[in-house]
Amino acid sequence: MKFNPFRPNSIAPPDLFHGRDEEIAFIEKSLFQTKNGNPQHFLIEGERGLGKSSLFLKVAEQAVGTTLLINNEKANFIVMNVELDSSQSFVDILKTIAADFKRALSEKEKIKTLAAGVWDFLSK
Ligand SMILES: Nc1ncnc2c1ncn2[C@@H]1O[C@H](COP(=O)(O)OP(=O)(O)O)[C@@H](O)[C@H]1O
Ligand SMILES: [Mg+2]
């Protein structure tokens, strides 16, 4: 019997990330289509410890433009991380999304000023 070295909840950082070429290619295609005005959605599901969070951390780098897409195009998406559950009301969900939207926008140094304006607009 072999000891399993993998620990769920300790996400593989992108530099240690290995494999998942097929999944990454699929997600890149979705990012590219979406960037060009044809939004494409996808859902990743799987058991705990399967590597979902690590995959998303990896592709988030491409989504925000830290690394390029496979065709050398640069994406410039705003990546938000929200955890939703069935106890949340519609307003709770909106608040959760708005809070992370604010955080994601303010991370984008270049558009900080714009972010403040958008937040004011949303708050109203
Ligand atoms: N592509 C990968 N390359 C290397 N290690 C990985 C990879 N994907 C996941 N792991 C490792 O597997 C474990 C579970 O990954 P995680 O992303 O937390 O899974 P999930 O979100 O599906 O529960 C962690 O120890 C993580 O570091
Ligand atoms: Mg996870």
PDB file of C-alpha atoms and ligand atoms in Angstrom:
ATOM      1  CA  MET A   1       0.000   0.000   0.000  1.00  0.00           C
ATOM      2  CA  LYS A   2       1.312   3.475  -0.888  1.00  0.00           C
ATOM      3  CA  PHE A   3       0.921   6.622   1.144  1.00  0.00           C
ATOM      4  CA  ASN A   4      -1.127   9.284  -0.696  1.00  0.00           C
ATOM      5  CA  PRO A   5       0.924  12.536  -0.584  1.00  0.00           C
ATOM      6  CA  PHE A   6      -1.858  14.756  -1.930  1.00  0.00           C
ATOM      7  CA  ARG A   7      -3.799  16.994   0.404  1.00  0.00           C
ATOM      8  CA  PRO A   8      -7.093  18.500  -0.584  1.00  0.00           C
ATOM      9  CA  ASN A   9      -7.323  22.162   0.408  1.00  0.00           C
ATOM     10  CA  SER A  10      -3.667  22.796  -0.339  1.00  0.00           C
ATOM     11  CA  ILE A  11      -3.898  24.001  -3.890  1.00  0.00           C
ATOM     12  CA  ALA A  12      -1.015  23.222  -6.263  1.00  0.00           C
ATOM     13  CA  PRO A  13       0.672  26.539  -7.127  1.00  0.00           C
ATOM     14  CA  PRO A  14       0.905  27.122 -10.899  1.00  0.00           C
ATOM     15  CA  ASP A  15       4.689  26.454 -10.950  1.00  0.00           C
ATOM     16  CA  LEU A  16       4.192  22.989  -9.412  1.00  0.00           C
ATOM     17  CA  PHE A  17       1.117  22.300 -11.489  1.00  0.00           C
ATOM     18  CA  HIS A  18       1.428  19.363 -13.863  1.00  0.00           C
ATOM     19  CA  GLY A  19      -0.728  17.878 -16.609  1.00  0.00           C
ATOM     20  CA  ARG A  20      -4.406  18.677 -17.291  1.00  0.00           C
ATOM     21  CA  ASP A  21      -3.496  19.680 -20.859  1.00  0.00           C
ATOM     22  CA  GLU A  22      -6.871  18.657 -22.254  1.00  0.00           C
ATOM     23  CA  GLU A  23      -8.843  20.564 -19.627  1.00  0.00           C
ATOM     24  CA  ILE A  24      -6.655  23.657 -19.995  1.00  0.00           C
ATOM     25  CA  ALA A  25      -7.029  23.604 -23.804  1.00  0.00           C
ATOM     26  CA  PHE A  26     -10.817  23.413 -23.397  1.00  0.00           C
ATOM     27  CA  ILE A  27     -10.922  26.302 -20.910  1.00  0.00           C
ATOM     28  CA  GLU A  28      -8.598  28.385 -23.072  1.00  0.00           C
ATOM     29  CA  LYS A  29     -10.999  27.913 -25.984  1.00  0.00           C
ATOM     30  CA  SER A  30     -13.856  29.149 -23.791  1.00  0.00           C
ATOM     31  CA  LEU A  31     -11.810  32.188 -22.711  1.00  0.00           C
ATOM     32  CA  PHE A  32     -10.924  32.951 -26.326  1.00  0.00           C
ATOM     33  CA  GLN A  33     -14.535  32.642 -27.552  1.00  0.00           C
ATOM     34  CA  THR A  34     -15.772  34.759 -24.657  1.00  0.00           C
ATOM     35  CA  LYS A  35     -13.114  37.390 -25.279  1.00  0.00           C
ATOM     36  CA  ASN A  36     -14.332  37.609 -28.855  1.00  0.00           C
ATOM     37  CA  GLY A  37     -17.943  38.186 -27.908  1.00  0.00           C
ATOM     38  CA  ASN A  38     -19.237  34.618 -27.940  1.00  0.00           C
ATOM     39  CA  PRO A  39     -19.515  33.713 -24.247  1.00  0.00           C
ATOM     40  CA  GLN A  40     -18.945  30.041 -23.557  1.00  0.00           C
ATOM     41  CA  HIS A  41     -19.626  28.518 -20.163  1.00  0.00           C
ATOM     42  CA  PHE A  42     -18.183  25.452 -18.536  1.00  0.00           C
ATOM     43  CA  LEU A  43     -18.558  23.556 -15.292  1.00  0.00           C
ATOM     44  CA  ILE A  44     -15.866  21.499 -13.584  1.00  0.00           C
ATOM     45  CA  GLU A  45     -17.165  18.887 -11.184  1.00  0.00           C
ATOM     46  CA  GLY A  46     -15.434  16.151  -9.274  1.00  0.00           C
ATOM     47  CA  GLU A  47     -14.662  14.583  -5.922  1.00  0.00           C
ATOM     48  CA  ARG A  48     -12.767  16.460  -3.247  1.00  0.00           C
ATOM     49  CA  GLY A  49      -9.035  16.323  -3.940  1.00  0.00           C
ATOM     50  CA  LEU A  50      -9.405  15.812  -7.674  1.00  0.00           C
ATOM     51  CA  GLY A  51      -7.601  19.056  -8.532  1.00  0.00           C
ATOM     52  CA  LYS A  52     -10.438  21.501  -9.319  1.00  0.00           C
ATOM     53  CA  SER A  53      -9.080  24.448  -7.296  1.00  0.00           C
ATOM     54  CA  SER A  54      -5.548  23.910  -8.619  1.00  0.00           C
ATOM     55  CA  LEU A  55      -6.850  23.894 -12.193  1.00  0.00           C
ATOM     56  CA  PHE A  56      -8.769  27.107 -11.633  1.00  0.00           C
ATOM     57  CA  LEU A  57      -5.768  28.806 -10.028  1.00  0.00           C
ATOM     58  CA  LYS A  58      -3.746  27.836 -13.102  1.00  0.00           C
ATOM     59  CA  VAL A  59      -6.255  29.060 -15.687  1.00  0.00           C
ATOM     60  CA  ALA A  60      -6.962  32.224 -13.667  1.00  0.00           C
ATOM     61  CA  GLU A  61      -3.452  33.345 -14.652  1.00  0.00           C
ATOM     62  CA  GLN A  62      -4.456  33.085 -18.289  1.00  0.00           C
ATOM     63  CA  ALA A  63      -7.816  34.709 -17.686  1.00  0.00           C
ATOM     64  CA  VAL A  64      -6.299  37.812 -16.071  1.00  0.00           C
ATOM     65  CA  GLY A  65      -3.493  37.979 -18.659  1.00  0.00           C
ATOM     66  CA  THR A  66      -0.514  37.077 -16.434  1.00  0.00           C
ATOM     67  CA  THR A  67       0.221  34.282 -18.912  1.00  0.00           C
ATOM     68  CA  LEU A  68      -0.848  34.137 -22.548  1.00  0.00           C
ATOM     69  CA  LEU A  69      -3.428  31.877 -24.131  1.00  0.00           C
ATOM     70  CA  ILE A  70      -2.198  29.049 -26.368  1.00  0.00           C
ATOM     71  CA  ASN A  71      -2.442  31.266 -29.480  1.00  0.00           C
ATOM     72  CA  ASN A  72      -0.359  33.966 -27.740  1.00  0.00           C
ATOM     73  CA  GLU A  73      -3.387  36.190 -27.200  1.00  0.00           C
ATOM     74  CA  LYS A  74      -3.675  37.998 -23.896  1.00  0.00           C
ATOM     75  CA  ALA A  75      -6.984  37.866 -22.043  1.00  0.00           C
ATOM     76  CA  ASN A  76      -8.011  40.567 -19.616  1.00  0.00           C
ATOM     77  CA  PHE A  77     -10.866  39.123 -17.593  1.00  0.00           C
ATOM     78  CA  ILE A  78     -11.843  39.955 -14.053  1.00  0.00           C
ATOM     79  CA  VAL A  79     -11.655  36.743 -12.038  1.00  0.00           C
ATOM     80  CA  MET A  80     -13.953  36.414  -9.062  1.00  0.00           C
ATOM     81  CA  ASN A  81     -14.016  33.665  -6.419  1.00  0.00           C
ATOM     82  CA  VAL A  82     -17.294  33.189  -4.643  1.00  0.00           C
ATOM     83  CA  GLU A  83     -18.642  30.380  -2.527  1.00  0.00           C
ATOM     84  CA  LEU A  84     -22.391  30.052  -2.614  1.00  0.00           C
ATOM     85  CA  ASP A  85     -24.666  27.738  -0.683  1.00  0.00           C
ATOM     86  CA  SER A  86     -28.349  27.016  -0.425  1.00  0.00           C
ATOM     87  CA  SER A  87     -28.776  29.046   2.802  1.00  0.00           C
ATOM     88  CA  GLN A  88     -28.103  32.310   0.947  1.00  0.00           C
ATOM     89  CA  SER A  89     -30.907  34.534  -0.220  1.00  0.00           C
ATOM     90  CA  PHE A  90     -30.865  36.266  -3.577  1.00  0.00           C
ATOM     91  CA  VAL A  91     -29.646  39.475  -1.888  1.00  0.00           C
ATOM     92  CA  ASP A  92     -26.899  37.546  -0.030  1.00  0.00           C
ATOM     93  CA  ILE A  93     -25.711  36.134  -3.357  1.00  0.00           C
ATOM     94  CA  LEU A  94     -25.643  39.592  -4.951  1.00  0.00           C
ATOM     95  CA  LYS A  95     -23.730  40.987  -1.956  1.00  0.00           C
ATOM     96  CA  THR A  96     -21.188  38.136  -2.114  1.00  0.00           C
ATOM     97  CA  ILE A  97     -20.647  38.689  -5.833  1.00  0.00           C
ATOM     98  CA  ALA A  98     -20.455  42.489  -5.432  1.00  0.00           C
ATOM     99  CA  ALA A  99     -17.871  42.207  -2.616  1.00  0.00           C
ATOM    100  CA  ASP A 100     -15.576  39.977  -4.658  1.00  0.00           C
ATOM    101  CA  PHE A 101     -16.149  42.098  -7.753  1.00  0.00           C
ATOM    102  CA  LYS A 102     -14.920  45.096  -5.788  1.00  0.00           C
ATOM    103  CA  ARG A 103     -11.862  43.167  -4.584  1.00  0.00           C
ATOM    104  CA  ALA A 104     -11.063  41.895  -8.105  1.00  0.00           C
ATOM    105  CA  LEU A 105     -11.431  45.356  -9.618  1.00  0.00           C
ATOM    106  CA  SER A 106      -9.219  47.053  -7.047  1.00  0.00           C
ATOM    107  CA  GLU A 107      -6.512  44.436  -7.750  1.00  0.00           C
ATOM    108  CA  LYS A 108      -6.314  45.733 -11.260  1.00  0.00           C
ATOM    109  CA  GLU A 109      -3.971  48.622 -10.622  1.00  0.00           C
ATOM    110  CA  LYS A 110      -4.603  50.265 -13.963  1.00  0.00           C
ATOM    111  CA  ILE A 111      -8.321  50.639 -13.506  1.00  0.00           C
ATOM    112  CA  LYS A 112      -8.408  51.534  -9.808  1.00  0.00           C
ATOM    113  CA  THR A 113      -9.991  54.880 -10.502  1.00  0.00           C
ATOM    114  CA  LEU A 114     -12.602  53.306 -12.720  1.00  0.00           C
ATOM    115  CA  ALA A 115     -13.234  50.685 -10.018  1.00  0.00           C
ATOM    116  CA  ALA A 116     -14.125  53.347  -7.506  1.00  0.00           C
ATOM    117  CA  GLY A 117     -16.622  54.788  -9.972  1.00  0.00           C
ATOM    118  CA  VAL A 118     -18.153  51.397 -10.747  1.00  0.00           C
ATOM    119  CA  TRP A 119     -18.429  50.634  -7.024  1.00  0.00           C
ATOM    120  CA  ASP A 120     -20.198  53.946  -6.416  1.00  0.00           C
ATOM    121  CA  PHE A 121     -22.532  53.116  -9.278  1.00  0.00           C
ATOM    122  CA  LEU A 122     -23.204  49.594  -7.914  1.00  0.00           C
ATOM    123  CA  SER A 123     -23.723  50.853  -4.375  1.00  0.00           C
ATOM    124  CA  LYS A 124     -26.491  53.090  -5.614  1.00  0.00           C
TER     125      LYS A 124
HETATM  126  N1  LIG B   1      -2.325  19.458 -11.755  1.00  0.00           N
HETATM  127  C1  LIG B   1      -1.759  19.220 -10.562  1.00  0.00           C
HETATM  128  N2  LIG B   1      -0.420  19.064 -10.446  1.00  0.00           N
HETATM  129  C2  LIG B   1       0.137  18.805  -9.240  1.00  0.00           C
HETATM  130  N3  LIG B   1      -0.553  18.668  -8.083  1.00  0.00           N
HETATM  131  C3  LIG B   1      -1.901  18.797  -8.128  1.00  0.00           C
HETATM  132  C4  LIG B   1      -2.563  19.100  -9.363  1.00  0.00           C
HETATM  133  N4  LIG B   1      -3.886  19.201  -9.124  1.00  0.00           N
HETATM  134  C5  LIG B   1      -4.037  18.989  -7.798  1.00  0.00           C
HETATM  135  N5  LIG B   1      -2.856  18.753  -7.203  1.00  0.00           N
HETATM  136  C6  LIG B   1      -2.681  18.461  -5.757  1.00  0.00           C
HETATM  137  O1  LIG B   1      -3.764  17.594  -5.393  1.00  0.00           O
HETATM  138  C7  LIG B   1      -4.358  17.983  -4.162  1.00  0.00           C
HETATM  139  C8  LIG B   1      -5.830  18.361  -4.335  1.00  0.00           C
HETATM  140  O2  LIG B   1      -5.955  19.474  -5.216  1.00  0.00           O
HETATM  141  P1  LIG B   1      -7.131  20.560  -5.121  1.00  0.00           P
HETATM  142  O3  LIG B   1      -6.914  21.489  -6.253  1.00  0.00           O
HETATM  143  O4  LIG B   1      -7.198  21.154  -3.746  1.00  0.00           O
HETATM  144  O5  LIG B   1      -8.418  19.656  -5.378  1.00  0.00           O
HETATM  145  P2  LIG B   1      -9.996  20.034  -5.249  1.00  0.00           P
HETATM  146  O6  LIG B   1     -10.156  21.511  -5.380  1.00  0.00           O
HETATM  147  O7  LIG B   1     -10.655  19.280  -6.383  1.00  0.00           O
HETATM  148  O8  LIG B   1     -10.436  19.491  -3.913  1.00  0.00           O
HETATM  149  C9  LIG B   1      -3.482  19.109  -3.633  1.00  0.00           C
HETATM  150  O9  LIG B   1      -2.476  18.527  -2.816  1.00  0.00           O
HETATM  151  C10 LIG B   1      -2.857  19.693  -4.868  1.00  0.00           C
HETATM  152  O10 LIG B   1      -1.647  20.339  -4.563  1.00  0.00           O
HETATM  153 MG    MG B   2     -11.056  22.845  -4.036  1.00  0.00          MG
END
